[in-house]
XYZ file of C-alpha atoms in Angstrom:
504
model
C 10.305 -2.675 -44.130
C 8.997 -4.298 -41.230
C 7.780 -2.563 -37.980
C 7.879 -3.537 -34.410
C 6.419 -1.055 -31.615
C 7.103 -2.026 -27.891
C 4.486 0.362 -25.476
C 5.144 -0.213 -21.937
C 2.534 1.096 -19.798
C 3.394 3.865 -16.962
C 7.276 4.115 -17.691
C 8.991 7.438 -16.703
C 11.525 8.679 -18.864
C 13.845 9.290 -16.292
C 14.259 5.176 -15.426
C 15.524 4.596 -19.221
C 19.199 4.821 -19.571
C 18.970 6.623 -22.741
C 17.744 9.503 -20.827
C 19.576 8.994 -17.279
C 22.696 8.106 -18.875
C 23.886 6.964 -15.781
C 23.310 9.379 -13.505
C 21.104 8.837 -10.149
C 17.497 9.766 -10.435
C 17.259 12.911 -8.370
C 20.054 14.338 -10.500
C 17.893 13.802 -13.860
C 14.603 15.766 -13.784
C 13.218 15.357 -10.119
C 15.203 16.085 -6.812
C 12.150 14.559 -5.225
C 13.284 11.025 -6.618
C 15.759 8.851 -4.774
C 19.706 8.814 -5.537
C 19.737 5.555 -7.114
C 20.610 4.777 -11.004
C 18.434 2.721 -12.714
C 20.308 0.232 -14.616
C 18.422 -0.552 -18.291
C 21.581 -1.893 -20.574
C 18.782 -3.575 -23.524
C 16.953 0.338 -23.679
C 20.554 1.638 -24.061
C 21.425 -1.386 -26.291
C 18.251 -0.174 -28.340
C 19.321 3.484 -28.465
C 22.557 2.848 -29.520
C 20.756 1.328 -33.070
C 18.764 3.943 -32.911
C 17.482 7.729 -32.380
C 16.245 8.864 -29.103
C 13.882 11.757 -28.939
C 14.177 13.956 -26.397
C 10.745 15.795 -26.724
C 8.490 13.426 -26.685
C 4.836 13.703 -25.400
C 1.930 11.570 -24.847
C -1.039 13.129 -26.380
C -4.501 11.880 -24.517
C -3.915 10.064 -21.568
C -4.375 7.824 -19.556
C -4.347 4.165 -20.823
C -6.852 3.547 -23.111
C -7.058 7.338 -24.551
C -3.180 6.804 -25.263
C -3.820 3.961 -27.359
C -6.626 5.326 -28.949
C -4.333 7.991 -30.062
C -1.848 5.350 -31.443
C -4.529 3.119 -33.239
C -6.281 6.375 -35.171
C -3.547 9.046 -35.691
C -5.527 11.842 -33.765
C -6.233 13.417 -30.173
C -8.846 11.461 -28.135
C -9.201 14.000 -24.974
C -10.146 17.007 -27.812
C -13.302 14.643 -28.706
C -14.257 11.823 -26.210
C -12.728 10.390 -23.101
C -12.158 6.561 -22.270
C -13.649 3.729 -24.884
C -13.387 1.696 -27.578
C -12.230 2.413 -31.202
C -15.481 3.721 -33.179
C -16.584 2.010 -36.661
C -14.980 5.565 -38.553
C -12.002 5.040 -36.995
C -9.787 3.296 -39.767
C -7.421 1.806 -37.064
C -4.116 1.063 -37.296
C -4.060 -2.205 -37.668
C -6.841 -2.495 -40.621
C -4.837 -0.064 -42.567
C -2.069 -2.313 -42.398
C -3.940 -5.703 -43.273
C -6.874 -4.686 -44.283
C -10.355 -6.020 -43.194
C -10.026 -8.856 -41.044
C -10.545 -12.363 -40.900
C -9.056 -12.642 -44.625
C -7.418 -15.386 -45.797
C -3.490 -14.599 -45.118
C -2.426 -15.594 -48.583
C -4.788 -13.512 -50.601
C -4.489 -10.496 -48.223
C -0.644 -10.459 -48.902
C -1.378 -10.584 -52.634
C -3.707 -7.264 -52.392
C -0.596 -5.659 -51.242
C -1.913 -5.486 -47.131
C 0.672 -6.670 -44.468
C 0.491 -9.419 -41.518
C 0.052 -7.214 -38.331
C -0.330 -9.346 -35.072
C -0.923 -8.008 -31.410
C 0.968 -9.416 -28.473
C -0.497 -8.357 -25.124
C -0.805 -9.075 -21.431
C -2.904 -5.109 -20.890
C -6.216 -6.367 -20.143
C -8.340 -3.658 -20.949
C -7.942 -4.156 -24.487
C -10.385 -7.288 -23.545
C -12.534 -6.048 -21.318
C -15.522 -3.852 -20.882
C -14.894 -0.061 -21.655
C -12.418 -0.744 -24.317
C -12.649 -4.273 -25.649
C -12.503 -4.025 -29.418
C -8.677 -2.688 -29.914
C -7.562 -6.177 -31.053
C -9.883 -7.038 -33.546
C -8.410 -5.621 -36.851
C -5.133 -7.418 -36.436
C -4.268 -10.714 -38.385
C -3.720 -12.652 -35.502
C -3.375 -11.958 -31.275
C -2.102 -13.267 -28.217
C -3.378 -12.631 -25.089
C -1.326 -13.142 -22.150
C -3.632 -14.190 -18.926
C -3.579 -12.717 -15.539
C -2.749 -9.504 -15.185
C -4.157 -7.057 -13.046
C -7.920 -7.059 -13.498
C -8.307 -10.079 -15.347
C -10.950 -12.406 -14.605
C -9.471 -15.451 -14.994
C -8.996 -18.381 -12.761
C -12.374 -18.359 -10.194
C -10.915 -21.197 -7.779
C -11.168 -21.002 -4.369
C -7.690 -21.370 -2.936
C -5.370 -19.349 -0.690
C -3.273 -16.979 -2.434
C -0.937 -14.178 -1.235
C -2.513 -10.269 -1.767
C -0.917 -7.359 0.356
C -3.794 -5.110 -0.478
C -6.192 -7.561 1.233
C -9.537 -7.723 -0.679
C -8.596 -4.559 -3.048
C -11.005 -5.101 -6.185
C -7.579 -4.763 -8.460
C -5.122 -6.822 -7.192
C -7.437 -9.613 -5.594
C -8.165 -10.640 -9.234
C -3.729 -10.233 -9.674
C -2.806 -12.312 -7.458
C -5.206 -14.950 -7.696
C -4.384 -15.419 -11.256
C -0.477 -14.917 -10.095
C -1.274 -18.086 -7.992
C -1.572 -20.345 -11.081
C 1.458 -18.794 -12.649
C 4.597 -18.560 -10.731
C 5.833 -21.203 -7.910
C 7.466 -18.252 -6.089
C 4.859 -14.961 -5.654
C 7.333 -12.808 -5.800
C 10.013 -14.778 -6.957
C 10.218 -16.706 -10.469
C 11.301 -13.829 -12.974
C 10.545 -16.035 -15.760
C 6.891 -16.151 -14.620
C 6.579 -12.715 -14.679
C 4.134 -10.536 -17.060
C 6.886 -9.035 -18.657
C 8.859 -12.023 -19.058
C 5.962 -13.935 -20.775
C 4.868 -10.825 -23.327
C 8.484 -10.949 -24.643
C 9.287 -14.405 -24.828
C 6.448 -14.691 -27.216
C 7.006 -12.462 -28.838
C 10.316 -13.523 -29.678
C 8.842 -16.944 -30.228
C 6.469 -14.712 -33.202
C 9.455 -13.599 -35.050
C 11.081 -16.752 -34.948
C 7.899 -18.242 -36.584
C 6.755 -15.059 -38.749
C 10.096 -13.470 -39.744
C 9.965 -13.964 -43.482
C 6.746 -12.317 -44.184
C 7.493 -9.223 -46.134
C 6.941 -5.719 -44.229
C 5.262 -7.315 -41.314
C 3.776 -5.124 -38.171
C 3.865 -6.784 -35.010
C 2.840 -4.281 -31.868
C 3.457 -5.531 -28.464
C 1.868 -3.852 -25.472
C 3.400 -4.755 -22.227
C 1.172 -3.606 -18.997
C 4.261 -3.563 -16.815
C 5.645 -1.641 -15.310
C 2.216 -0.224 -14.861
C 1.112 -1.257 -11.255
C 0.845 -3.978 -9.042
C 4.366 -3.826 -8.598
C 5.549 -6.717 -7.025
C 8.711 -7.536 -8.659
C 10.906 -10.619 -7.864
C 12.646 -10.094 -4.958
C 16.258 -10.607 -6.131
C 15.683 -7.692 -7.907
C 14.131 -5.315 -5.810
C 16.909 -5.635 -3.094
C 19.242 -3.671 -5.584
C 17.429 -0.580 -4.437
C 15.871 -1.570 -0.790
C 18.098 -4.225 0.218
C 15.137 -5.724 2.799
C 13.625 -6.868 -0.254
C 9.921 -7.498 0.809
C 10.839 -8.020 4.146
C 9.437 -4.483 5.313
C 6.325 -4.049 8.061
C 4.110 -3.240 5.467
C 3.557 -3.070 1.823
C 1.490 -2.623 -1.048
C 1.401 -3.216 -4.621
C -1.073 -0.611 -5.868
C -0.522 2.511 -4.683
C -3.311 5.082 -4.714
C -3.662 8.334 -6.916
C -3.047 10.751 -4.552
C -0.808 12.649 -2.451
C 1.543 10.397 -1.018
C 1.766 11.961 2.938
C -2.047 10.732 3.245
C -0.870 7.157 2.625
C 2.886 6.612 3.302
C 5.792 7.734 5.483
C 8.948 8.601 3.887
C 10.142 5.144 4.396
C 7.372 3.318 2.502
C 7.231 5.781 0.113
C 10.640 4.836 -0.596
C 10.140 1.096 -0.804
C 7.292 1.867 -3.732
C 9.917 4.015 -5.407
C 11.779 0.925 -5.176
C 9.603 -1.424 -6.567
C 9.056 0.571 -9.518
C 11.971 0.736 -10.190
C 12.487 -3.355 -10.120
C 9.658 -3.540 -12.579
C 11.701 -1.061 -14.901
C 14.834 -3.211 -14.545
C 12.524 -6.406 -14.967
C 10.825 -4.932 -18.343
C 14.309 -4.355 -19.445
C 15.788 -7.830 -18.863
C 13.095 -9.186 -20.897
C 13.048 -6.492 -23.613
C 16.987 -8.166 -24.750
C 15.279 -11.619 -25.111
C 13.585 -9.513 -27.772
C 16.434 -7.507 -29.321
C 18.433 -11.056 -29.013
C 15.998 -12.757 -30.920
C 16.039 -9.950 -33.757
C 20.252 -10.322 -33.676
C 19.765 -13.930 -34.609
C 17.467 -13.545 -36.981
C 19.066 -10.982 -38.852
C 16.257 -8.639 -38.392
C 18.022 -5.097 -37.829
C 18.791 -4.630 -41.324
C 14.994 -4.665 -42.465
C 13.028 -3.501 -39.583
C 12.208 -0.534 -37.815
C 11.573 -0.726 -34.139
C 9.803 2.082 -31.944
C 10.094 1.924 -28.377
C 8.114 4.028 -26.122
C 5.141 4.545 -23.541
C 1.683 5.531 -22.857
C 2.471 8.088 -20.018
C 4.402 8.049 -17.063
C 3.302 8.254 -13.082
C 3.974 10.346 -9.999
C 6.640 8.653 -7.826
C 6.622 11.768 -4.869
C 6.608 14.234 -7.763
C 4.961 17.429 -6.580
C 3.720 15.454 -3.652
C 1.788 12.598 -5.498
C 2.045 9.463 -6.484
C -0.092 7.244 -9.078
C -1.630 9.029 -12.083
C -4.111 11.879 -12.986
C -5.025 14.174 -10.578
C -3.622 16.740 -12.219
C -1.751 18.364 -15.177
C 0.091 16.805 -17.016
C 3.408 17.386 -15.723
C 6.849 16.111 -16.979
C 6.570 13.205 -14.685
C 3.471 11.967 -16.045
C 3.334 13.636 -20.193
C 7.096 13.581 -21.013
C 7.829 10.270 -22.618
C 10.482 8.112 -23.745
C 10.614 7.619 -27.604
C 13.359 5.633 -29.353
C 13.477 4.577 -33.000
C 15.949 2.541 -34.277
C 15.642 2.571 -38.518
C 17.798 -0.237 -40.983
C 19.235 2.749 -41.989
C 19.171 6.398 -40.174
C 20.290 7.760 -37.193
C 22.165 5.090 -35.137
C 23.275 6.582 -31.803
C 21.740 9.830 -32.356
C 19.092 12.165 -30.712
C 16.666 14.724 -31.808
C 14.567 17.485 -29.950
C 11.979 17.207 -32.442
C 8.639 17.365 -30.433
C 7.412 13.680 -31.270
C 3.714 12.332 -29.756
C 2.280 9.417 -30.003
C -0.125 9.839 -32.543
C 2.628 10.007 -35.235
C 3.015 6.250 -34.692
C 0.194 6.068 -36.680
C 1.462 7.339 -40.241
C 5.306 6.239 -39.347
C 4.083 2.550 -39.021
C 2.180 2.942 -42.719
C 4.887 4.772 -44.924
C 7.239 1.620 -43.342
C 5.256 -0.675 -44.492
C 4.232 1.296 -47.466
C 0.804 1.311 -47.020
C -1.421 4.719 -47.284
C -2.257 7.149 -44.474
C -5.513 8.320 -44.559
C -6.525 11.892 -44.312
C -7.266 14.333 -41.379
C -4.683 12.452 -39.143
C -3.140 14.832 -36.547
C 0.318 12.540 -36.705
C 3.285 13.262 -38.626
C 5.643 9.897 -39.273
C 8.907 10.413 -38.015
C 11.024 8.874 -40.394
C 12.022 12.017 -42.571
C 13.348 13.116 -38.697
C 15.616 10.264 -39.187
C 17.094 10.883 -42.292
C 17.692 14.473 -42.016
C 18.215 16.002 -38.368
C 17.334 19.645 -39.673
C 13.830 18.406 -41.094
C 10.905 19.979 -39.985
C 8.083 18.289 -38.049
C 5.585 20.194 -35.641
C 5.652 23.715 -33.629
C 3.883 22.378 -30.375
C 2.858 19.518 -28.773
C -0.349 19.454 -27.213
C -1.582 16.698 -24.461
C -4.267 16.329 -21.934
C -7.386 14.370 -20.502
C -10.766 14.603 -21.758
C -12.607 17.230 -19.903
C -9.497 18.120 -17.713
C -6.773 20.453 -18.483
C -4.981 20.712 -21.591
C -1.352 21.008 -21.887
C 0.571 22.775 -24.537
C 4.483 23.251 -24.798
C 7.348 24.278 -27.478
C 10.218 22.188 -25.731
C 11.186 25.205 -23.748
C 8.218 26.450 -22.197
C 5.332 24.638 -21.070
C 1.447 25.350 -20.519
C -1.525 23.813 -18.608
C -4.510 25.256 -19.393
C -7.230 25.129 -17.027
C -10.931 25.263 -17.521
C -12.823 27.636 -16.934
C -14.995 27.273 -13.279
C -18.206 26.257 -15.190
C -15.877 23.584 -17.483
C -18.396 24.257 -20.206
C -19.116 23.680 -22.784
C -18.395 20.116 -23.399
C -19.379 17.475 -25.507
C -18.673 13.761 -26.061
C -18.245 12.797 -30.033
C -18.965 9.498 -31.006
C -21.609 6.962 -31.061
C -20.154 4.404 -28.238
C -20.770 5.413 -24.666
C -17.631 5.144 -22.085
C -18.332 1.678 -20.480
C -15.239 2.101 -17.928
C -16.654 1.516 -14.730
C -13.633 3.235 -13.052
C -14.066 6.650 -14.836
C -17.699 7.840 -15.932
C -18.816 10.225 -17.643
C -22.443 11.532 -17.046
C -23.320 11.859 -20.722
C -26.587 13.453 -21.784
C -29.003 11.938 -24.740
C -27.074 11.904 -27.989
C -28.193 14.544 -30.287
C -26.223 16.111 -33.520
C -23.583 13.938 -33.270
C -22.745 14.799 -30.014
C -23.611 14.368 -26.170
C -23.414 17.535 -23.924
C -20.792 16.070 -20.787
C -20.603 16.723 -16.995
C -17.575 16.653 -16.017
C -15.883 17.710 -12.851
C -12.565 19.292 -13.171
C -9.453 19.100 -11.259
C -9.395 21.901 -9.232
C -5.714 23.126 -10.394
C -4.682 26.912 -11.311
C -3.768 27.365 -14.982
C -0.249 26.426 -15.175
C 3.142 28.121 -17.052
C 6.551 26.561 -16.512
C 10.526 27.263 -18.084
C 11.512 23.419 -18.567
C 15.003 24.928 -19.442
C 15.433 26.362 -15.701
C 13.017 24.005 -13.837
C 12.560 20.461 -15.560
C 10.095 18.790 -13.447
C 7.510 21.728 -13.824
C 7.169 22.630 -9.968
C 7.383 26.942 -9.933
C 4.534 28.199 -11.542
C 5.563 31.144 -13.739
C 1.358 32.343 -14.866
C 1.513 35.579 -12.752
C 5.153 36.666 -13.142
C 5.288 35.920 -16.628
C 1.642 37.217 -18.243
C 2.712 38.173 -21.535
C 4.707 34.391 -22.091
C 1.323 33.418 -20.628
C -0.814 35.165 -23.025
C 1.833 33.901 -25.721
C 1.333 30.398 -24.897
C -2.700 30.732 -24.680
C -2.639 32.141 -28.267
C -0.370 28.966 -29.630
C -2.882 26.629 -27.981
C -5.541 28.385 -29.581
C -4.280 28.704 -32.860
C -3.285 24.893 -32.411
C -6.522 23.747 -31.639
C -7.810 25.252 -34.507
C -5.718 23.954 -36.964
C -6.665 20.175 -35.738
C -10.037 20.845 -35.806
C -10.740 20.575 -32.528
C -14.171 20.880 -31.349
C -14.624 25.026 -31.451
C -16.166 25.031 -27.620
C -13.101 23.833 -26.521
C -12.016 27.183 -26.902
C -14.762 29.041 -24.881
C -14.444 25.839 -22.176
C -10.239 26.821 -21.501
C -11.217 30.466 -21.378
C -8.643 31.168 -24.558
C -11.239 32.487 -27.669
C -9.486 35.725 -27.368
C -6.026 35.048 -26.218
């Protein structure tokens, strides 16, 4: 069959309909969100075809580790923190079609699959993790998002964070694309990544078992949403005293009163509702085309964000709590579980194998994913114990659905090592690696400085009561399940003596 997966960067679970089911935020998994509901009719529209799992978890985060995860199968932030896909790493999309640049015709006769890329996410072109789109039969690069160095001319153009390195390149590109700033949805990011790739299916459709992924950067930030509909959740729209469209990574009372933090809330929001506006162009596009009955689509994201969430907002910083590492994850299969859910503990590296038994190519060994379509079949099938996520060199994160831990490092946070031959070459998050040597580089990093971590996600959802001294013996029970986790993935064995847990 064919396969379509839709990542939209930074998307909370709680703004999806599937999971609010039409109940206001704060009344979902966070009091500390406002008491708005989040309309998303096209995710609910997709859920009703499909499954939606409630256990889902990113893996390696942030961005690029995330899709690193997706493109090999296996955990990143065990290995190596923020690059580009090694030579060993038989990605995703060369599995599919095999190696690139072959002539379409005669790779379809060897038995490999189209597999085309549809993207506005910049850093899969630029420096620090530039080579995810290579193995793909064909790509499409949407311009001018974010930190895209595109248009150069010297004009006026509109930025509310002034000369911010980010968002000067944003909306200086957004000045060649919309008429209104804020205004002309159809401009939008978004709007653009799905209209093509509607325009792909109508064009590609009838080759057999095709993959087509589409990663679409909104709602990560800038958020700067058309006005019309931001004022269904802060009816000034943007006229407010003062606004930006990045907020920092940090905790929100050193940046914003109550009353701007609310307006960002806002705005986020507006992006979700714009991302889901466009996603039914999509799902319209795949009604007309008959597509449903031969293709399996996977909806989901690379992590979510803080929105006031234990007094932050932006990402990292610290563990990963549900805000950030609990995902949305729907699946809607030809044939299996329409309208259904599971509490299967689902990650993102199963996209890996999922996407090849659809489209009946083979998985190759030593891949820490598991597909997911036997979960679809058969509700009582069996898929994975725990689900483990974290950031390389930070805290790792471990939880059965019930109970959740967040390892900390020990003070030293040795010892460490970076596998792989490529450096990191993201300028916003370096690593000071040592000279390589046996196949490794020792690492400095500096870790959060965050207490080890154990929560009941049946009593408190959004993680904030920190159960590690009242509870040591579900502690010490957790610490042995990472351990014994780690181990069967192969993890690097000094991860062990680095989190302090050889001997839980």
């Amino acid at each position: 069959m064919n396969v379509i997966t839709i990542l939209c960067d930074t998307l909370r679970r709680d703004h999806c309909g599937p999971y609010h089911q039409g109940r206001p935020l704060n009344e979902v998994q966070s009091a500390q969100q406002p008491d708005w509901t989040v309309p998303t009719p096209n995710m609910d529209r997709l859920a009703e075809r499909g499954t939606t799992f409630d256990n889902a978890w990113c893996g390696s985060t942030p961005c690029a580790p995330a899709r690193r995860d997706i493109y090999t199968g296996r955990y990143e932030f065990l290995e190596r923190g923020w690059g580009p896909l090694e030579d060993g790493d038989k990605d995703l999309p060369v599995q599919v079609s095999g190696p690139p640049n072959q002539a379409i015709p005669k790779m379809e006769a060897e038995g490999h699959r189209v597999s085309y890329l549809i993207s506005d996410h910049v850093n899969l072109w630029r420096k620090g993790m530039g080579n995810y789109h290579m193995g793909y039969t064909g790509f499409e690069f949407i311009r001018g998002h974010l930190e895209d160095n595109w248009r150069t001319d010297p004009v006026t153009y509109y930025n509310p964070d002034d000369d911010d390195a980010k968002t000067e390149r944003h909306f200086r590109n957004v000045e060649f694309l919309r008429e209104e700033i804020l205004g002309s949805e159809e401009d939008h990011f978004a709007a653009r990544v799905f209209r093509s790739a509607a325009e792909w299916l109508e064009n590609n459709h009838e080759h057999d078992d095709f993959y087509l992924h589409i990663d679409c950067y909104d709602p990560h930030e800038p958020w700067d949403p058309p006005e019309e509909i931001l004022k269904q959740f802060d009816p000034r729209g943007y006229d407010v005293d003062w606004w930006e469209s990045h907020p920092p990574y940090d905790t929100w009372e050193d940046h914003y009163t109550e009353d701007q933090l609310r307006h960002m809330q806002a705005r986020y929001a507006a992006m979700v509702v714009l991302v889901d506006r466009w996603l039914g162009v999509l799902l319209d596009t795949m009604d007309d085309l008959g597509l449903w009955e031969d293709t399996l689509v996977v909806f989901t994201s690379d992590h979510g964000t803080w929105n006031g969430d234990h007094g932050r907002i932006g990402k990292r910083q610290t563990h990963e709590h549900d805000a950030l590492g609990h995902i949305p994850f729907i699946a809607a299969h030809p044939e299996h579980g329409h309208g259904e859910r599971r509490d299967h503990l689902v990650q993102l590296v199963d996209l890996y194998p999922t996407v090849l038994e659809a489209v009946n190519r083979p998985c190759p060994d030593d891949r820490h994913g598991k597909s997911i379509i036997p979960l679809l079949d058969d509700p009582d099938a069996d898929h994975r114990d725990y689900a483990i996520a974290g950031q390389f060199g930070m805290s790792t994160t471990i939880t059965d659905g019930e109970w959740i831990l967040h390892q900390s490092p020990t003070e030293d946070n040795k010892p460490l090592y970076w596998y792989g031959l490529r450096d990191s070459m993201a300028p916003f998050m370096p690593y000071e690696l040592d000279p390589y040597k046996n196949g490794r580089r020792e690492v400095n990093v500096e870790s959060w400085d965050t207490p080890t971590w154990l929560s009941d996600k049946r009593t408190d959802p959004n993680e904030l009561e920190n159960l590690a001294e009242e509870r040591p013996e579900k502690l010490r029970e957790m610490q042995a399940a990472l351990r014994e986790t780690l181990q069967k993935l192969n993890a690097p064995d000094e991860q062990l003596d680095r989190l302090g847990i050889r001997d839980a």
